[in-house]
CSV table of C-alpha atoms in Angstrom, one decimal:
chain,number,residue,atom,x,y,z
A,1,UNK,CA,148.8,85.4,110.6
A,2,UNK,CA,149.4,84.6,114.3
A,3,UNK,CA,147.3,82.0,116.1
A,4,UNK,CA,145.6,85.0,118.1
A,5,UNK,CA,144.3,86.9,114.6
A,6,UNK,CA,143.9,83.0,112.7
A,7,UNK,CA,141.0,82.1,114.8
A,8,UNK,CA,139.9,86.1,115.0
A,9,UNK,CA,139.8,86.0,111.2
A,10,UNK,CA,140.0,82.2,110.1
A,11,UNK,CA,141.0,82.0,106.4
A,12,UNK,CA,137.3,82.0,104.5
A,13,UNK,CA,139.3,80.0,101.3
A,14,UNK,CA,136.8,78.8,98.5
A,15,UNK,CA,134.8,76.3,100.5
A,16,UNK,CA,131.6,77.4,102.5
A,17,UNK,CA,131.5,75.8,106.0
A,18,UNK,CA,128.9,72.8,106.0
A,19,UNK,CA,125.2,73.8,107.2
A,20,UNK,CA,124.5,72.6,110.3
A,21,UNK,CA,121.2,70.5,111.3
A,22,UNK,CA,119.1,72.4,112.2
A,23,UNK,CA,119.6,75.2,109.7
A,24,UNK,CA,119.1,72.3,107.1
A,25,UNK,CA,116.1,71.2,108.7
A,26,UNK,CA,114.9,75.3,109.0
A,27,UNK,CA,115.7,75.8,105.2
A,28,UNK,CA,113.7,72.6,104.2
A,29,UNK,CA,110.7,73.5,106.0
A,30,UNK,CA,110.8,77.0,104.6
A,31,UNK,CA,110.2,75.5,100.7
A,32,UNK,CA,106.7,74.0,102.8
A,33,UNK,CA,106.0,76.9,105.7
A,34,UNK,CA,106.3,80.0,102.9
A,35,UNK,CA,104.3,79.0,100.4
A,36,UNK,CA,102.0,77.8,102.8
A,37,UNK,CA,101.8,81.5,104.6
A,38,UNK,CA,101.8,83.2,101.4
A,39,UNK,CA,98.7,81.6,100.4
A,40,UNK,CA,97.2,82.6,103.4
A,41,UNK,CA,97.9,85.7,102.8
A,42,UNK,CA,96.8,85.3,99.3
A,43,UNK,CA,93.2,84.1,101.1
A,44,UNK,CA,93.3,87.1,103.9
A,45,UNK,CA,93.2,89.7,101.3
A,46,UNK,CA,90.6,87.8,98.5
A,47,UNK,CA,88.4,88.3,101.8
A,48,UNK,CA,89.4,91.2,103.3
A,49,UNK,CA,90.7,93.3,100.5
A,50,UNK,CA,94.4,94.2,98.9
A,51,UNK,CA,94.5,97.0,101.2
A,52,UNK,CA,93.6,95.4,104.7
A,53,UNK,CA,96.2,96.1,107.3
A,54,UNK,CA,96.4,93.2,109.1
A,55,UNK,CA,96.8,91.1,105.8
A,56,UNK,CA,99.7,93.6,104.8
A,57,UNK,CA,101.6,92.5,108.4
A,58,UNK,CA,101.5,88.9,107.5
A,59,UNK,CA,102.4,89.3,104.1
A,60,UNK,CA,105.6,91.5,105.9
A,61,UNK,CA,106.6,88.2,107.6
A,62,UNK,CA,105.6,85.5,104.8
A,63,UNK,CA,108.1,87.8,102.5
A,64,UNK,CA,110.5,86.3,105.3
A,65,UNK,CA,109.8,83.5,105.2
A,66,UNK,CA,110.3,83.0,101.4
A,67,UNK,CA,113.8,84.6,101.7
A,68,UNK,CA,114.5,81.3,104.1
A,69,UNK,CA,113.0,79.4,100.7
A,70,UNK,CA,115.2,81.6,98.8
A,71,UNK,CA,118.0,81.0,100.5
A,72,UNK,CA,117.7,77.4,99.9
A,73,UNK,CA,117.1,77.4,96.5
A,74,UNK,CA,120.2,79.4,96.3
A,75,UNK,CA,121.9,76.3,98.3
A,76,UNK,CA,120.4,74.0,95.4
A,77,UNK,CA,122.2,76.4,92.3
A,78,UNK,CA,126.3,76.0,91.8
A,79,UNK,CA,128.2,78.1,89.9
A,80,UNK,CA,127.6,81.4,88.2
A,81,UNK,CA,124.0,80.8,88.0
A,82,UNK,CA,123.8,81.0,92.0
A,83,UNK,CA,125.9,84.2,92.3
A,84,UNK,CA,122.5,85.4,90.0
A,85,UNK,CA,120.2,83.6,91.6
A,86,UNK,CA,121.3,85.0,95.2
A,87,UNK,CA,121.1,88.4,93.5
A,88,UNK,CA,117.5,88.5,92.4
A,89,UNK,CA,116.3,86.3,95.3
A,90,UNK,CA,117.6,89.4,97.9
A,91,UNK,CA,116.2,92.0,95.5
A,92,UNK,CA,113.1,89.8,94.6
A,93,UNK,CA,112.4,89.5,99.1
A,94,UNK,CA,112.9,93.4,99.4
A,95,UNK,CA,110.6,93.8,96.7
A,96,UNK,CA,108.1,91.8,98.4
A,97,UNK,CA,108.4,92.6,101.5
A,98,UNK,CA,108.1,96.7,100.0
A,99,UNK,CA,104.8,95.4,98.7
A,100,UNK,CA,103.0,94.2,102.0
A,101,UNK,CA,105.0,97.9,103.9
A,102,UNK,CA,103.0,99.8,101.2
A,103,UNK,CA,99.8,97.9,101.8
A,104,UNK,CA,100.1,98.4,105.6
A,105,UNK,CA,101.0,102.1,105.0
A,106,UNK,CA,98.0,102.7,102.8
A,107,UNK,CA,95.6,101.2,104.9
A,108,UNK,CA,96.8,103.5,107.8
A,109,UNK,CA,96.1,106.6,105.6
A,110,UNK,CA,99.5,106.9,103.4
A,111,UNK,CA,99.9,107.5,100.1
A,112,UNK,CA,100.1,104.6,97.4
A,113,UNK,CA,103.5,103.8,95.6
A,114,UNK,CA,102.0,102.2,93.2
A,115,UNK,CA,100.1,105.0,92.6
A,116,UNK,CA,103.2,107.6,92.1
A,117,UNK,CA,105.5,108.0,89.2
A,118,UNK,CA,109.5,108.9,89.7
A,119,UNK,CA,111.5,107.2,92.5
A,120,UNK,CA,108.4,105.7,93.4
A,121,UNK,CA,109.4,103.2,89.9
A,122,UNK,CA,112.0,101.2,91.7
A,123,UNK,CA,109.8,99.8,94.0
A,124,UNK,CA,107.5,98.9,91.7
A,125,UNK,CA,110.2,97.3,89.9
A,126,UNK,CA,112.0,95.6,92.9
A,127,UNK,CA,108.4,93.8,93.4
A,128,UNK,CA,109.3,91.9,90.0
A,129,UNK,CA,112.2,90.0,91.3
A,130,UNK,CA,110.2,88.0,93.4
A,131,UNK,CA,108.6,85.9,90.9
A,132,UNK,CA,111.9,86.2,88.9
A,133,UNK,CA,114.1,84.2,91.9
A,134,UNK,CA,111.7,81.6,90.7
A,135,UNK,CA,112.2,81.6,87.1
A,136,UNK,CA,115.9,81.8,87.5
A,137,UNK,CA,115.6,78.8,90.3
A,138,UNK,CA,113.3,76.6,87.6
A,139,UNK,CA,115.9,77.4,84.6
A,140,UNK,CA,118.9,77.1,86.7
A,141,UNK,CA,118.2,73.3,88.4
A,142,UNK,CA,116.2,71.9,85.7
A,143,UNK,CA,118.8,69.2,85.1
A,144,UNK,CA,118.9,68.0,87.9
A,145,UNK,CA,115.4,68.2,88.4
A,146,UNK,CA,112.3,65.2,87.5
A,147,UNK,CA,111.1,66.8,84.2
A,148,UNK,CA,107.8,68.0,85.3
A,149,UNK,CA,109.3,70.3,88.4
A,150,UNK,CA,110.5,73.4,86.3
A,151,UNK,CA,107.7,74.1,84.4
A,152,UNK,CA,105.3,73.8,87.4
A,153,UNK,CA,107.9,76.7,88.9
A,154,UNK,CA,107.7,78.4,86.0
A,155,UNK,CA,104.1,78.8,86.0
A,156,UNK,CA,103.7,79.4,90.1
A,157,UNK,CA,106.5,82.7,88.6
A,158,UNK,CA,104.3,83.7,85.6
A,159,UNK,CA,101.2,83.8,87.7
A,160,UNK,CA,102.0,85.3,90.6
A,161,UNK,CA,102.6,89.0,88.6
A,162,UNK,CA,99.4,87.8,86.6
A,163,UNK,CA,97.3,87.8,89.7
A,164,UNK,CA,99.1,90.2,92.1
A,165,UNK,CA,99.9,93.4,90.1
A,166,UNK,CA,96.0,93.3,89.0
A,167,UNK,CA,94.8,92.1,92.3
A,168,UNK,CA,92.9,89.3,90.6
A,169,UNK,CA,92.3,87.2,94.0
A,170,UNK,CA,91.3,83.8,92.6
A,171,UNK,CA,94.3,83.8,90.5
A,172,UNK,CA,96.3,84.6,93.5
A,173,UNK,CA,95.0,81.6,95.4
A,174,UNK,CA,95.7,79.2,92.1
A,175,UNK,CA,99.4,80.3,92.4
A,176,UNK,CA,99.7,80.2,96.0
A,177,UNK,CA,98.4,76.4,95.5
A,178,UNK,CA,101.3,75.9,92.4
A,179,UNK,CA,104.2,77.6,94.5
A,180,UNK,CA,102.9,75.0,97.9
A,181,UNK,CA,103.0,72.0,95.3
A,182,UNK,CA,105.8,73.5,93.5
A,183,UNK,CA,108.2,73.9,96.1
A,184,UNK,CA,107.0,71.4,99.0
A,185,UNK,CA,107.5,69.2,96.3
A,186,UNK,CA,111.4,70.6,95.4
A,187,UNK,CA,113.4,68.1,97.7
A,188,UNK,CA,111.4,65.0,95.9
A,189,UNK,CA,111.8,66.4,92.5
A,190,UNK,CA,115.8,67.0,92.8
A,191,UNK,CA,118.4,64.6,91.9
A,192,UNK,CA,121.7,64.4,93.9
């Protein structure tokens, strides 16, 4: 390769360039800042219904922000289990983020997808990666974790299909509590 095309195209090799500062710093704050905006979410639509509009538009960018909280978890995994974990966790934010489009499209008028049968079955399906990301993040770190940190992922993962698929809002808020604990605790709870 000549110099010109070497730093055009650097060789990408097997190591992954270090994360800078502030994306560090960005990534850590998401495991605090998604939860935390999820569960207001999670309170927006206990008060103003699963099918409020202005609800559905937060819950667009709070799917964001937990791909940033995915993405670190994925930083956390090595090996195999991250190439899987990075899999579900993208699946698991389109899924989401389909979720709060569908609200904000019915509450503008549109049809439900939940409601339809056919293609409308992969996004219902894609929703269920979401809680998986988790499940595969608890199982995946729980060596290196303090021994009461995968569990308490494992339950924020088990609830949140519990409460959300049958809009049961108090449940909602209980998991949007366990995921804040859960993963604003994550940094503490990991060993080196």
């Amino acid at each position: 390769m000549t110099d010109v095309t070497h730093h055009l195209a650097p060789d990408l090799g097997t190591t992954a360039p270090a994360i800078s500062a502030p994306t560090r710093r960005l990534l850590d704050a998401s495991l605090v800042l998604a939860p935390a905006v999820y569960l207001a979410v999670d309170c927006s639509y206990a008060v103003r219904g699963w099918d409020d509009g202005t609800t559905a538009a937060l819950h667009i960018v709070a799917a964001a922000l937990y791909g940033l909280a995915a993405v670190k978890l994925v930083s956390l995994v090595r090996g195999w289990p991250q190439a899987i974990l990075l899999v579900v966790a993208l699946l698991g934010v389109v899924g989401n983020a389909g979720v709060g489009e569908n609200t904000l499209h019915v509450s503008l008028g549109g049809n439900d997808l939940f409601d339809a049968d056919g293609r409308a079955n992969l996004f219902k399906t894609m929703g269920f990666f979401f809680p998986l990301t988790f499940l595969v993040a608890a199982v995946a770190l729980r060596r290196r974790a303090a021994t009461w940190w995968p569990p308490l992922l494992v339950l924020g993962a088990v609830l949140f299909p519990a409460a959300h698929v049958a809009n049961i809002s108090w449940l909602a808020i209980v998991d949007g509590v366990v995921m804040l604990a859960a993963l604003g605790s994550c940094r503490q709870a990991l060993r080196a």
